[in-house]
Coordinates of C-alpha atoms in Angstrom, one line a residue:
Chain G
M1038 CA -2.3 11.1 26.6
N1039 CA -0.6 11.4 30.0
D1040 CA 1.7 14.5 30.6
F1041 CA 5.1 13.7 29.3
N1042 CA 8.3 15.7 29.0
Y1043 CA 9.8 15.6 25.4
T1044 CA 13.3 15.4 24.6
R1045 CA 15.0 15.4 21.3
V1046 CA 18.2 13.4 20.9
Y1047 CA 20.7 13.8 18.1
S1048 CA 23.0 10.6 18.4
M1049 CA 22.6 7.0 19.4
D1050 CA 24.7 7.7 22.4
E1051 CA 22.4 10.4 23.5
A1052 CA 19.4 8.1 22.8
L1053 CA 21.0 5.2 24.8
A1054 CA 21.9 7.6 27.9
N1055 CA 18.1 8.5 27.9
V1056 CA 16.7 5.1 27.7
S1057 CA 19.1 3.9 30.5
L1058 CA 17.9 6.3 33.0
G1059 CA 15.2 3.9 34.0
K1060 CA 11.6 3.3 33.5
G1061 CA 9.1 5.8 32.2
H1062 CA 11.1 6.4 29.0
R1063 CA 9.5 5.9 25.7
V1064 CA 11.2 6.2 22.3
I1065 CA 9.2 7.7 19.4
A1066 CA 10.1 7.3 15.8
G1067 CA 7.4 7.3 13.4
G1068 CA 4.8 7.2 16.1
T1069 CA 2.2 5.4 14.1
N1070 CA 1.6 2.8 16.9
L1071 CA 2.9 4.5 19.8
I1072 CA 0.6 7.7 19.7
D1073 CA -2.4 5.4 19.1
L1074 CA -1.6 3.5 22.3
M1075 CA -0.9 6.5 24.2
K1076 CA -4.2 8.1 23.2
Y1077 CA -5.9 4.9 24.8
F1078 CA -3.5 5.3 27.8
I1079 CA -2.4 1.7 27.0
T1080 CA 1.1 3.0 27.0
T1081 CA 2.2 5.8 29.1
A1082 CA 5.3 7.8 29.3
D1083 CA 7.2 10.2 31.6
E1084 CA 9.7 11.1 29.2
L1085 CA 9.2 10.8 25.4
V1086 CA 12.7 10.4 23.6
D1087 CA 12.4 11.7 20.0
I1088 CA 15.0 9.7 18.0
N1089 CA 14.1 11.3 14.5
P1090 CA 16.8 13.8 14.7
I1091 CA 19.4 11.2 14.7
S1092 CA 21.2 11.1 11.3
E1093 CA 22.6 7.6 11.5
H1094 CA 20.5 4.5 10.6
Q1095 CA 18.3 6.3 8.2
T1096 CA 19.6 4.8 5.0
I1097 CA 19.5 1.5 3.2
E1098 CA 23.0 0.3 2.5
E1099 CA 24.7 -2.6 0.7
L1100 CA 27.6 -3.9 2.7
P1101 CA 30.9 -5.0 1.1
D1102 CA 30.0 -8.7 1.6
G1103 CA 26.7 -8.3 -0.3
R1104 CA 24.4 -8.2 2.5
L1105 CA 21.8 -5.2 2.7
R1106 CA 21.5 -3.2 5.8
L1107 CA 18.1 -1.6 6.4
G1108 CA 18.5 1.4 8.9
A1109 CA 16.1 1.2 11.8
F1110 CA 15.1 4.8 11.2
A1111 CA 14.5 4.4 7.6
T1112 CA 10.6 4.5 6.7
N1113 CA 8.8 1.5 5.4
A1114 CA 8.1 3.4 2.2
D1115 CA 11.8 4.4 1.6
T1116 CA 12.6 0.6 2.3
A1117 CA 10.1 -1.0 0.0
Y1118 CA 11.1 1.6 -2.9
H1119 CA 14.8 1.1 -2.7
P1120 CA 16.1 -0.2 -6.0
L1121 CA 18.1 -3.0 -4.4
V1122 CA 14.9 -4.1 -2.3
E1123 CA 12.7 -4.0 -5.5
S1124 CA 15.2 -5.9 -7.6
R1125 CA 16.9 -8.2 -5.1
Y1126 CA 14.3 -8.6 -2.2
P1127 CA 10.9 -8.2 -4.1
L1128 CA 9.2 -10.2 -1.5
L1129 CA 10.0 -7.6 1.2
N1130 CA 8.6 -5.0 -1.1
R1131 CA 5.6 -6.7 -1.4
A1132 CA 5.0 -7.5 2.2
I1133 CA 5.7 -3.9 3.1
L1134 CA 3.3 -2.7 0.5
A1135 CA 0.6 -5.1 1.7
G1136 CA 0.7 -3.5 5.2
A1137 CA -1.2 -0.3 6.5
S1138 CA -1.6 2.6 4.0
A1139 CA 0.6 4.9 1.9
Q1140 CA 0.1 7.6 4.8
I1141 CA 1.2 5.2 7.5
R1142 CA 4.2 3.6 5.4
N1143 CA 5.6 7.1 4.9
M1144 CA 5.8 7.7 8.6
A1145 CA 6.5 4.3 10.1
T1146 CA 10.0 3.1 10.5
N1147 CA 11.7 -0.4 10.1
G1148 CA 12.7 -0.6 13.7
G1149 CA 9.1 0.5 14.9
N1150 CA 7.6 -2.2 12.6
L1151 CA 9.5 -4.8 14.5
L1152 CA 8.2 -3.3 17.9
Q1153 CA 4.8 -2.7 17.1
R1154 CA 2.1 -4.3 19.4
T1155 CA -0.8 -6.6 18.7
R1156 CA -4.1 -5.3 17.5
C1157 CA -6.1 -7.8 19.7
Y1158 CA -9.5 -6.0 20.5
Y1159 CA -9.1 -6.9 24.3
F1160 CA -5.5 -5.5 24.5
Y1161 CA -7.0 -2.4 23.1
D1162 CA -10.0 -2.1 25.4
I1163 CA -8.7 -1.0 28.7
N1164 CA -11.9 -2.1 30.4
T1165 CA -11.4 -5.7 29.7
P1166 CA -8.8 -8.1 31.5
C1167 CA -5.6 -8.6 29.3
N1168 CA -2.3 -10.3 30.4
K1169 CA -0.4 -8.5 27.8
R1170 CA -1.5 -5.0 29.0
E1171 CA -2.0 -5.7 32.6
P1172 CA 0.0 -9.1 33.8
G1173 CA -2.1 -11.3 35.9
T1174 CA -5.6 -10.0 34.9
G1175 CA -6.3 -12.9 32.7
C1176 CA -7.0 -13.3 28.9
S1177 CA -10.5 -12.1 27.5
A1178 CA -9.9 -13.4 24.1
I1179 CA -9.6 -17.2 25.0
N1180 CA -13.3 -17.4 25.7
G1181 CA -14.2 -14.3 24.0
Y1182 CA -14.6 -13.2 20.4
N1183 CA -11.4 -14.7 19.1
R1184 CA -11.7 -15.0 15.2
T1185 CA -8.6 -12.9 14.5
M1186 CA -6.6 -14.6 17.2
A1187 CA -3.6 -17.1 17.0
I1188 CA -3.8 -20.8 16.3
M1189 CA -0.1 -21.4 16.8
G1190 CA 2.3 -21.2 19.7
T1191 CA -0.6 -19.9 22.1
S1192 CA -0.5 -20.0 25.8
E1193 CA -3.3 -20.2 28.4
H1194 CA -2.3 -16.4 29.0
C1195 CA -2.6 -14.9 25.6
I1196 CA -3.7 -15.8 22.1
A1197 CA -2.8 -12.5 20.6
V1198 CA -1.2 -12.4 17.1
F1199 CA 1.5 -10.2 15.9
P1200 CA 0.4 -7.9 13.2
S1201 CA 3.3 -7.2 10.9
D1202 CA 3.5 -7.9 7.4
M1203 CA 6.9 -6.7 6.8
C1204 CA 8.3 -9.1 9.6
V1205 CA 6.7 -11.9 7.8
A1206 CA 9.0 -11.4 4.9
L1207 CA 12.0 -10.6 7.1
A1208 CA 11.5 -13.9 8.8
A1209 CA 11.3 -15.8 5.5
L1210 CA 14.6 -13.9 4.3
D1211 CA 16.4 -15.0 7.4
A1212 CA 17.1 -11.2 8.6
V1213 CA 19.4 -10.4 11.5
V1214 CA 18.5 -7.7 13.9
N1215 CA 21.4 -5.2 15.0
I1216 CA 20.7 -4.1 18.5
V1217 CA 22.7 -1.4 20.4
G1218 CA 22.8 -1.1 24.4
P1219 CA 24.9 0.2 27.1
E1220 CA 27.4 -2.7 26.6
G1221 CA 27.8 -2.4 22.8
T1222 CA 26.3 -4.0 20.2
R1223 CA 24.7 -7.5 19.5
Q1224 CA 22.9 -9.4 16.9
L1225 CA 19.6 -11.5 17.1
P1226 CA 18.7 -13.7 14.4
F1227 CA 15.0 -12.8 13.3
A1228 CA 13.6 -15.9 14.5
D1229 CA 14.8 -15.2 18.1
F1230 CA 13.7 -11.6 18.1
H1231 CA 9.9 -11.9 18.8
R1232 CA 8.7 -14.2 21.6
L1233 CA 5.9 -16.5 22.2
P1234 CA 3.4 -15.6 24.9
G1235 CA 4.2 -18.3 27.4
N1236 CA 4.0 -16.8 31.0
T1237 CA 5.1 -13.4 30.2
P1238 CA 2.7 -12.2 27.3
H1239 CA 3.5 -8.6 28.2
I1240 CA 7.0 -9.1 26.7
D1241 CA 6.6 -9.0 23.0
N1242 CA 10.1 -9.5 21.9
N1243 CA 13.8 -9.8 23.4
L1244 CA 14.8 -6.3 23.2
M1245 CA 15.9 -4.9 26.5
D1246 CA 14.4 -1.6 28.0
N1247 CA 17.8 0.1 27.7
E1248 CA 18.3 -1.1 24.0
L1249 CA 17.6 0.2 20.6
I1250 CA 17.5 -1.5 17.3
S1251 CA 20.0 0.2 14.9
S1252 CA 19.3 -1.9 11.8
I1253 CA 18.3 -5.0 10.1
D1254 CA 20.6 -7.0 7.7
L1255 CA 19.3 -9.2 4.9
P1256 CA 21.6 -11.9 3.6
E1257 CA 22.5 -11.5 0.0
K1258 CA 20.3 -14.2 -1.2
G1259 CA 17.0 -12.4 -1.9
F1260 CA 14.9 -15.3 -3.7
S1261 CA 14.0 -12.6 -6.4
S1262 CA 13.1 -15.4 -9.0
S1263 CA 10.4 -17.5 -7.2
Y1264 CA 8.6 -15.5 -4.3
S1265 CA 5.2 -14.5 -3.5
Y1266 CA 3.5 -12.7 -0.6
L1267 CA -0.2 -13.4 -0.2
K1268 CA -2.4 -11.6 2.3
L1269 CA -5.9 -12.6 3.2
R1270 CA -8.1 -10.2 5.1
D1271 CA -11.6 -9.0 5.7
R1272 CA -11.3 -6.2 3.1
N1273 CA -9.0 -5.9 0.0
S1274 CA -6.8 -3.3 1.4
Y1275 CA -5.9 -1.5 4.7
A1276 CA -6.8 -4.4 7.1
F1277 CA -4.7 -6.7 9.2
A1278 CA -4.1 -10.1 8.0
L1279 CA -6.2 -13.1 8.9
V1280 CA -3.6 -15.2 7.5
S1281 CA -0.6 -14.1 5.3
V1282 CA 2.1 -16.2 3.9
A1283 CA 5.6 -15.3 2.4
T1284 CA 7.0 -17.7 0.1
A1285 CA 10.7 -17.9 -1.2
L1286 CA 11.7 -20.6 -3.4
D1287 CA 15.2 -21.5 -4.8
L1288 CA 14.7 -23.9 -7.8
E1289 CA 16.9 -26.0 -9.9
H1290 CA 15.7 -28.0 -12.9
G1291 CA 12.1 -28.1 -11.5
L1292 CA 13.5 -29.4 -8.0
I1293 CA 13.2 -27.3 -4.7
K1294 CA 16.8 -26.5 -3.5
E1295 CA 15.5 -24.3 -0.8
A1296 CA 12.2 -23.3 0.5
R1297 CA 11.0 -20.8 2.9
I1298 CA 7.5 -20.4 4.2
A1299 CA 6.8 -17.8 6.7
L1300 CA 3.3 -17.1 8.1
G1301 CA 1.6 -14.2 9.5
G1302 CA -1.7 -13.6 11.4
L1303 CA -1.5 -17.1 13.0
A1304 CA 0.9 -16.4 16.0
H1305 CA 2.7 -14.1 18.6
K1306 CA 5.5 -13.9 16.1
P1307 CA 6.2 -14.7 12.2
W1308 CA 5.7 -18.5 12.0
R1309 CA 8.2 -20.8 10.3
V1310 CA 8.4 -24.6 10.6
Q1311 CA 11.8 -26.1 9.7
E1312 CA 10.3 -29.6 9.2
A1313 CA 8.1 -28.4 6.4
E1314 CA 11.1 -26.7 4.7
D1315 CA 13.2 -29.6 4.9
F1316 CA 10.5 -31.9 3.6
L1317 CA 10.3 -29.8 0.3
K1318 CA 14.0 -29.7 0.0
G1319 CA 14.9 -31.9 -3.2
K1320 CA 11.3 -32.3 -4.0
Q1321 CA 9.4 -31.3 -7.0
A1322 CA 7.6 -28.0 -6.9
S1323 CA 4.3 -29.5 -7.1
K1324 CA 0.9 -29.0 -5.7
T1325 CA 0.8 -32.2 -3.9
N1326 CA 4.2 -31.5 -2.3
F1327 CA 3.1 -28.0 -1.3
E1328 CA -0.1 -29.5 0.3
A1329 CA 2.1 -31.9 2.3
A1330 CA 4.4 -29.0 3.6
A1331 CA 1.1 -27.1 4.6
D1332 CA -0.1 -29.9 6.5
L1333 CA 3.2 -30.1 8.3
I1334 CA 3.2 -26.4 9.0
L1335 CA -0.3 -26.6 10.6
Q1336 CA 0.0 -30.1 12.3
G1337 CA 0.3 -28.3 15.7
A1338 CA -2.5 -25.8 15.3
K1339 CA -5.0 -25.2 18.2
S1340 CA -7.9 -23.2 17.4
F1341 CA -10.6 -21.4 19.5
E1342 CA -14.4 -20.9 19.3
F1343 CA -14.5 -18.6 16.4
N1344 CA -11.1 -19.0 14.5
A1345 CA -11.0 -22.8 13.5
F1346 CA -11.3 -21.6 10.0
K1347 CA -8.1 -20.3 10.0
I1348 CA -6.3 -23.8 9.9
E1349 CA -7.8 -24.7 6.6
L1350 CA -7.5 -21.2 5.3
A1351 CA -3.7 -21.2 6.2
K1352 CA -3.3 -24.4 4.3
R1353 CA -5.0 -23.2 1.2
A1354 CA -3.1 -20.0 1.4
I1355 CA 0.2 -21.9 1.6
V1356 CA -0.4 -24.0 -1.4
R1357 CA -1.7 -21.1 -3.3
N1358 CA 1.0 -18.8 -2.4
C1359 CA 3.7 -21.5 -3.3
M1360 CA 2.2 -21.9 -6.6
M1361 CA 2.2 -18.3 -7.2
A1362 CA 5.9 -18.2 -6.2
L1363 CA 6.7 -20.3 -9.2
D1364 CA 5.5 -17.8 -11.3
P1365 CA 5.5 -14.3 -9.8
D1366 CA 3.7 -13.1 -13.0
T1367 CA 0.6 -14.6 -11.5
Q1368 CA 0.6 -12.0 -8.7
Q1369 CA -1.0 -9.6 -11.1
P1370 CA -4.3 -8.6 -10.2
G1371 CA -7.0 -10.9 -11.2
A1372 CA -4.4 -13.6 -12.3
Q1373 CA -4.9 -17.0 -11.3
P1374 CA -2.1 -19.3 -10.4
S1375 CA -2.3 -22.7 -12.2
L1376 CA -3.4 -25.1 -9.4
Chain D
M111 CA -6.5 40.2 12.8
N112 CA -3.9 42.4 10.8
E113 CA -5.8 44.6 8.7
N114 CA -3.3 44.7 6.0
K115 CA -3.3 41.2 5.1
T116 CA -6.9 40.6 5.2
K117 CA -7.6 43.5 2.9
L118 CA -9.9 42.3 0.0
T119 CA -9.0 42.4 -3.4
E120 CA -11.6 44.0 -5.6
E121 CA -12.5 40.5 -6.9
E122 CA -13.3 39.5 -3.3
K123 CA -15.2 42.6 -2.5
K124 CA -17.4 41.8 -5.4
L125 CA -17.8 38.3 -4.1
F126 CA -18.9 39.4 -0.7
G127 CA -20.9 42.3 -2.2
D128 CA -22.9 39.8 -4.2
L129 CA -23.2 37.2 -1.5
M130 CA -23.6 39.1 1.7
P131 CA -24.1 42.7 1.0
E132 CA -25.1 43.4 4.6
E133 CA -22.0 41.8 5.9
L134 CA -19.5 43.6 3.6
D135 CA -18.5 46.8 5.7
E136 CA -17.9 44.6 8.7
I137 CA -15.7 42.3 6.6
I138 CA -13.9 45.2 5.1
S139 CA -13.2 46.8 8.6
S140 CA -12.5 43.8 10.8
G141 CA -11.8 41.0 8.6
L142 CA -13.6 37.6 8.2
N143 CA -14.9 35.5 11.3
R144 CA -16.5 32.3 11.8
R145 CA -19.9 33.6 11.7
H146 CA -19.3 34.9 7.9
F147 CA -18.0 31.5 7.2
M148 CA -21.0 29.7 8.6
K149 CA -23.3 32.1 6.5
L150 CA -21.1 31.3 3.4
M151 CA -21.6 27.6 3.9
G152 CA -25.3 28.1 4.2
L153 CA -25.4 29.9 0.9
A154 CA -23.3 27.0 -0.6
S155 CA -25.7 24.6 0.4
A156 CA -28.4 26.6 -1.0
G157 CA -26.8 26.3 -4.5
L158 CA -23.9 28.9 -4.4
L159 CA -21.5 28.4 -7.1
A160 CA -18.6 26.2 -5.7
S161 CA -16.0 28.5 -7.4
H162 CA -17.3 31.4 -5.3
L163 CA -16.9 29.4 -2.2
I164 CA -13.3 28.4 -3.0
G165 CA -12.5 32.1 -3.4
A166 CA -13.9 32.7 0.0
E167 CA -12.1 29.8 1.5
Q168 CA -8.9 31.2 -0.1
L169 CA -9.5 34.4 1.9
F170 CA -9.9 32.5 5.1
A171 CA -6.8 30.7 4.5
R172 CA -5.0 33.9 4.2
S173 CA -6.5 35.7 7.1
A174 CA -5.5 32.5 9.3
E175 CA -1.9 33.0 8.3
I176 CA -1.7 36.2 10.3
G177 CA -4.0 35.1 13.1
D178 CA -2.4 36.1 16.4
I179 CA -1.1 32.8 17.8
A180 CA -0.6 34.0 21.1
D181 CA -4.3 35.0 21.5
L182 CA -5.1 31.5 20.6
A183 CA -2.9 29.7 23.1
P184 CA -4.9 27.7 25.5
A185 CA -4.9 28.5 29.2
A186 CA -2.5 25.8 30.4
I187 CA 0.3 24.1 28.5
E188 CA 2.0 21.1 30.0
N189 CA 5.7 20.7 29.2
G190 CA 5.6 23.4 26.6
I191 CA 7.8 22.9 23.5
N192 CA 8.5 25.7 21.0
V193 CA 8.2 24.6 17.3
S194 CA 9.1 26.4 14.1
F195 CA 7.7 25.0 10.9
K196 CA 6.2 26.0 7.7
V197 CA 2.7 25.7 7.0
N198 CA 1.4 26.4 3.6
N199 CA 4.6 28.1 2.9
T200 CA 4.3 30.5 5.8
A201 CA 6.8 30.3 8.6
K202 CA 5.0 29.5 12.1
K203 CA 6.5 29.5 15.6
V204 CA 4.2 28.2 18.3
L205 CA 4.5 27.3 21.9
I206 CA 2.6 23.9 22.2
D207 CA 2.0 21.2 24.7
S208 CA 4.2 18.3 24.2
R209 CA 1.2 16.0 23.8
A210 CA -0.3 18.3 20.9
T211 CA -0.6 16.4 17.5
L212 CA -0.1 18.3 14.4
L213 CA -3.7 18.0 13.6
D214 CA -4.8 19.7 16.8
T215 CA -2.2 22.2 16.5
L216 CA -3.4 23.0 12.9
R217 CA -7.0 23.1 13.9
E218 CA -6.9 24.7 17.3
R219 CA -3.8 26.8 17.2
L220 CA -3.3 27.9 13.5
D221 CA -7.1 28.0 12.8
L222 CA -6.6 25.9 9.7
T223 CA -9.7 23.5 10.3
G224 CA -9.7 22.1 6.8
S225 CA -8.0 18.9 8.1
K226 CA -10.6 17.0 9.8
K227 CA -10.5 14.9 12.8
G228 CA -12.5 11.6 11.9
C229 CA -11.1 8.6 14.1
D230 CA -8.2 10.3 15.8
H231 CA -6.4 7.0 15.5
G232 CA -5.0 6.5 12.0
Q233 CA -7.8 4.5 10.7
C234 CA -9.8 6.8 8.4
G235 CA -7.3 9.4 6.6
A236 CA -9.4 12.5 7.1
C237 CA -6.4 14.2 8.8
T238 CA -4.2 13.6 5.8
V239 CA -1.7 16.4 5.3
I240 CA 1.6 16.5 3.2
V241 CA 4.8 16.9 5.4
D242 CA 8.0 17.6 3.4
G243 CA 6.2 16.2 0.2
K244 CA 4.8 13.1 1.6
R245 CA 1.4 12.3 2.7
V246 CA 1.0 11.6 6.4
L247 CA -1.6 11.3 9.2
S248 CA -1.5 14.5 11.2
C249 CA -3.6 12.7 14.1
L250 CA -0.6 10.4 14.6
T251 CA 2.1 13.0 14.2
L252 CA 3.1 14.9 17.3
A253 CA 3.5 18.5 16.4
A254 CA 6.7 18.7 18.4
T255 CA 8.6 16.3 15.9
C256 CA 7.7 18.8 13.0
E257 CA 10.5 21.0 13.8
G258 CA 12.0 22.5 10.6
K259 CA 9.3 20.7 8.5
S260 CA 7.2 21.9 5.8
V261 CA 3.4 21.1 6.1
I262 CA 0.8 21.6 3.4
T263 CA -2.8 21.3 4.2
I264 CA -5.9 21.4 2.1
E265 CA -5.8 25.3 2.6
G266 CA -2.4 25.6 1.0
L267 CA -3.1 23.7 -2.4
A268 CA -4.8 26.3 -4.5
K269 CA -3.0 29.3 -5.9
D270 CA -4.9 32.4 -5.2
N271 CA -8.3 31.8 -6.7
E272 CA -7.0 28.9 -8.9
L273 CA -7.9 25.6 -7.7
N274 CA -5.4 22.9 -7.6
P275 CA -6.2 20.5 -10.5
M276 CA -7.0 17.7 -8.1
Q277 CA -9.5 20.0 -6.2
A278 CA -11.2 21.0 -9.7
A279 CA -11.6 17.3 -10.7
F280 CA -13.1 16.5 -7.4
L281 CA -15.7 19.2 -7.8
K282 CA -16.3 18.1 -11.4
H283 CA -16.8 14.6 -10.5
D284 CA -18.8 15.2 -7.2
G285 CA -15.9 13.3 -5.4
F286 CA -17.8 13.6 -2.1
Q287 CA -21.2 13.8 -0.6
C288 CA -21.0 15.1 2.9
G289 CA -17.4 16.4 2.3
F290 CA -15.9 15.5 5.8
C291 CA -13.2 13.2 4.2
T292 CA -12.7 15.4 1.3
P293 CA -9.8 17.4 2.5
G294 CA -8.0 14.3 3.4
Q295 CA -8.8 12.5 0.2
I296 CA -7.5 15.5 -1.8
C297 CA -4.2 15.9 0.0
S298 CA -3.7 12.1 -0.3
A299 CA -4.5 12.3 -4.1
V300 CA -2.2 15.2 -4.4
A301 CA 0.8 13.2 -3.0
L302 CA -0.2 10.1 -4.8
M303 CA 0.4 12.1 -8.1
K304 CA 3.9 12.6 -7.1
E305 CA 4.3 9.0 -6.1
A306 CA 3.1 7.7 -9.4
K307 CA 5.2 10.2 -11.3
E308 CA 8.1 8.6 -9.5
G309 CA 7.2 5.2 -10.4
Q310 CA 6.5 4.0 -7.0
A311 CA 4.8 0.4 -7.0
S312 CA 1.7 -0.6 -4.9
F313 CA 0.6 -3.9 -3.7
V314 CA -1.4 -4.6 -6.9
T315 CA 1.5 -3.3 -9.2
A316 CA 2.3 -6.5 -11.4
D317 CA 6.2 -6.7 -11.1
V318 CA 8.1 -4.6 -8.8
R319 CA 11.4 -5.9 -10.2
Q320 CA 10.8 -3.8 -13.2
N321 CA 11.7 -0.4 -12.2
Q322 CA 9.1 1.7 -13.8
Q323 CA 9.3 5.3 -14.9
S324 CA 6.0 6.5 -14.1
V325 CA 2.7 4.7 -13.3
I326 CA -0.6 5.4 -15.3
L327 CA -3.1 4.7 -12.5
S328 CA -5.8 2.1 -13.3
D329 CA -9.1 2.0 -11.2
E330 CA -7.6 -0.9 -9.1
E331 CA -4.2 1.0 -8.7
I332 CA -6.1 4.0 -7.4
A333 CA -8.5 1.9 -5.1
E334 CA -5.3 0.3 -3.5
R335 CA -3.3 3.6 -3.1
M336 CA -6.1 5.5 -1.6
S337 CA -7.2 2.7 0.7
G338 CA -5.9 4.8 3.6
N339 CA -8.8 7.3 3.1
I340 CA -12.2 6.1 3.9
C341 CA -15.2 7.8 2.5
R342 CA -18.6 6.8 4.6
C343 CA -20.6 8.3 1.9
G344 CA -19.2 5.8 -0.6
A345 CA -18.2 8.4 -3.0
Y346 CA -15.4 6.1 -4.2
P347 CA -16.2 5.7 -8.0
N348 CA -16.4 9.6 -8.3
I349 CA -13.2 9.8 -6.3
V350 CA -11.4 7.3 -8.8
A351 CA -12.7 9.3 -11.8
A352 CA -11.6 12.6 -10.2
I353 CA -8.0 11.2 -9.6
K354 CA -7.8 9.6 -13.0
E355 CA -8.8 12.9 -14.8
A356 CA -6.4 14.8 -12.7
Q357 CA -3.6 12.3 -13.7
T358 CA -4.3 12.3 -17.4
G359 CA -5.8 15.8 -18.0
K360 CA -8.4 13.9 -20.0
N361 CA -12.1 13.7 -19.5
V362 CA -12.9 10.5 -17.8
E363 CA -16.2 8.7 -17.5
Q364 CA -17.2 7.3 -14.1
T365 CA -17.0 3.5 -14.1
W366 CA -19.9 2.0 -12.1
L367 CA -19.4 -1.5 -10.8
F368 CA -22.7 -3.5 -10.0
A369 CA -22.8 -6.9 -8.5
G370 CA -23.3 -9.4 -11.1

């Protein structure tokens, strides 16, 4: 790591004053991604601002109108095991528990989960060109070993994927990100928080340098009857997703009132396709309809030399996960959804 | 080294008298050093009873507690931070470089080398320690962020010469081969016992909507919950058996899975 000055801050105002000072400031919360990046010199800091001593935004609270507010500084583990998350938003519980390891979930915070960076091999290898790490140097993945890379929303400058599991569930649940900055607070719908790479792959999301995430709000509707999170990866546990799917269904008399399908491992942000969700509305919760929805979701897919398999894998994962959502008991180890 | 605290008990005198009679006077007069430890390790690989070795390690942990931290300070510290925290229930105050991880601080400054540096990037779990009751990765924790916290390392799990039940179970089931990942595995497993008791679910738990009182860990649950600790020797079946036995207190046979 480079030399940096370390400052503890005890309030949001103090934190904002520190991050507003200019470039060279980095905020540390759980540190599970930041310290790793700093050890590789991918990220450097002149001043490291430790926000852990701040007592606000550490808790999970139900708001008077029924929404659930997830403090940005609450850990992933405390969030997953909150009784209201388990009972009303089990999809979020499962997505969090699908990610990382128990140790990392005990450290990592909710705000940090949104701000984690890609695990693209070339982004991590400082000896190779990477537009995300060093704008203008080129993308090594496009013509390189791109098996784990994106197939949706890529650009000629970057085909990295966003690695979070938690965020796939937050996208499906229509979460809202609360942000504080020098001019006060603002809210961003989850879909608008992360960005596609476009011409600026070095900018992962729409949080400004002088802003902080304070919390994430979940609408009251938690889809606790029909939900499922499926994660496909190279080993059974403690690996990033090749493809992951969060499905939340609202069913009435066997018909789909509302469907949410969000995908991870496919793009620079959690991926949702409105057209596919609209298609399912009012239809029967059947394998045929889910297959049609999967085709709609993947219709714009663009694969590269080594990741064409992801298109078929994603389609099958969507169908399987939607069938599992119909009966969350089939999410038990070894259980097979009735396909 | 402070002579008072490294004073050997009668039991320990007997232990070192048995194992290294020619070193006994030196140990009594000036305390243990790494040379003694290396010799002990040599004896261990030659078939020394594990219980003897744990007794010796306890003594090392005790002598490390009173190591003069100022003497161990590196020549140059950039952006020094004073951190006060508890390590194995002993208060510590140490001036560290702002970049120092908890792992490096434990190993290089506090002479607690039980926690291991495997990958140093949060991928292997060898550095797992317990901070304020929760297992975390010490390689991704800046020591500066540990102000006021309580850290338990592998050296702090046994009570005097009595092993933590998880340590005893790992010994009984050979939950290791080379032993490098073992301190992290055991710290992780000790914290896991508390998580299971509190009814925390894992990704393979059937239905999270049912608030469980406490979880009896199946093989699959243990594998999922311990996935943050990699064992390159592949001692996993033994580790799973050890954790099962530590949780239930009942004898557990190892389950071997062979490809069909």
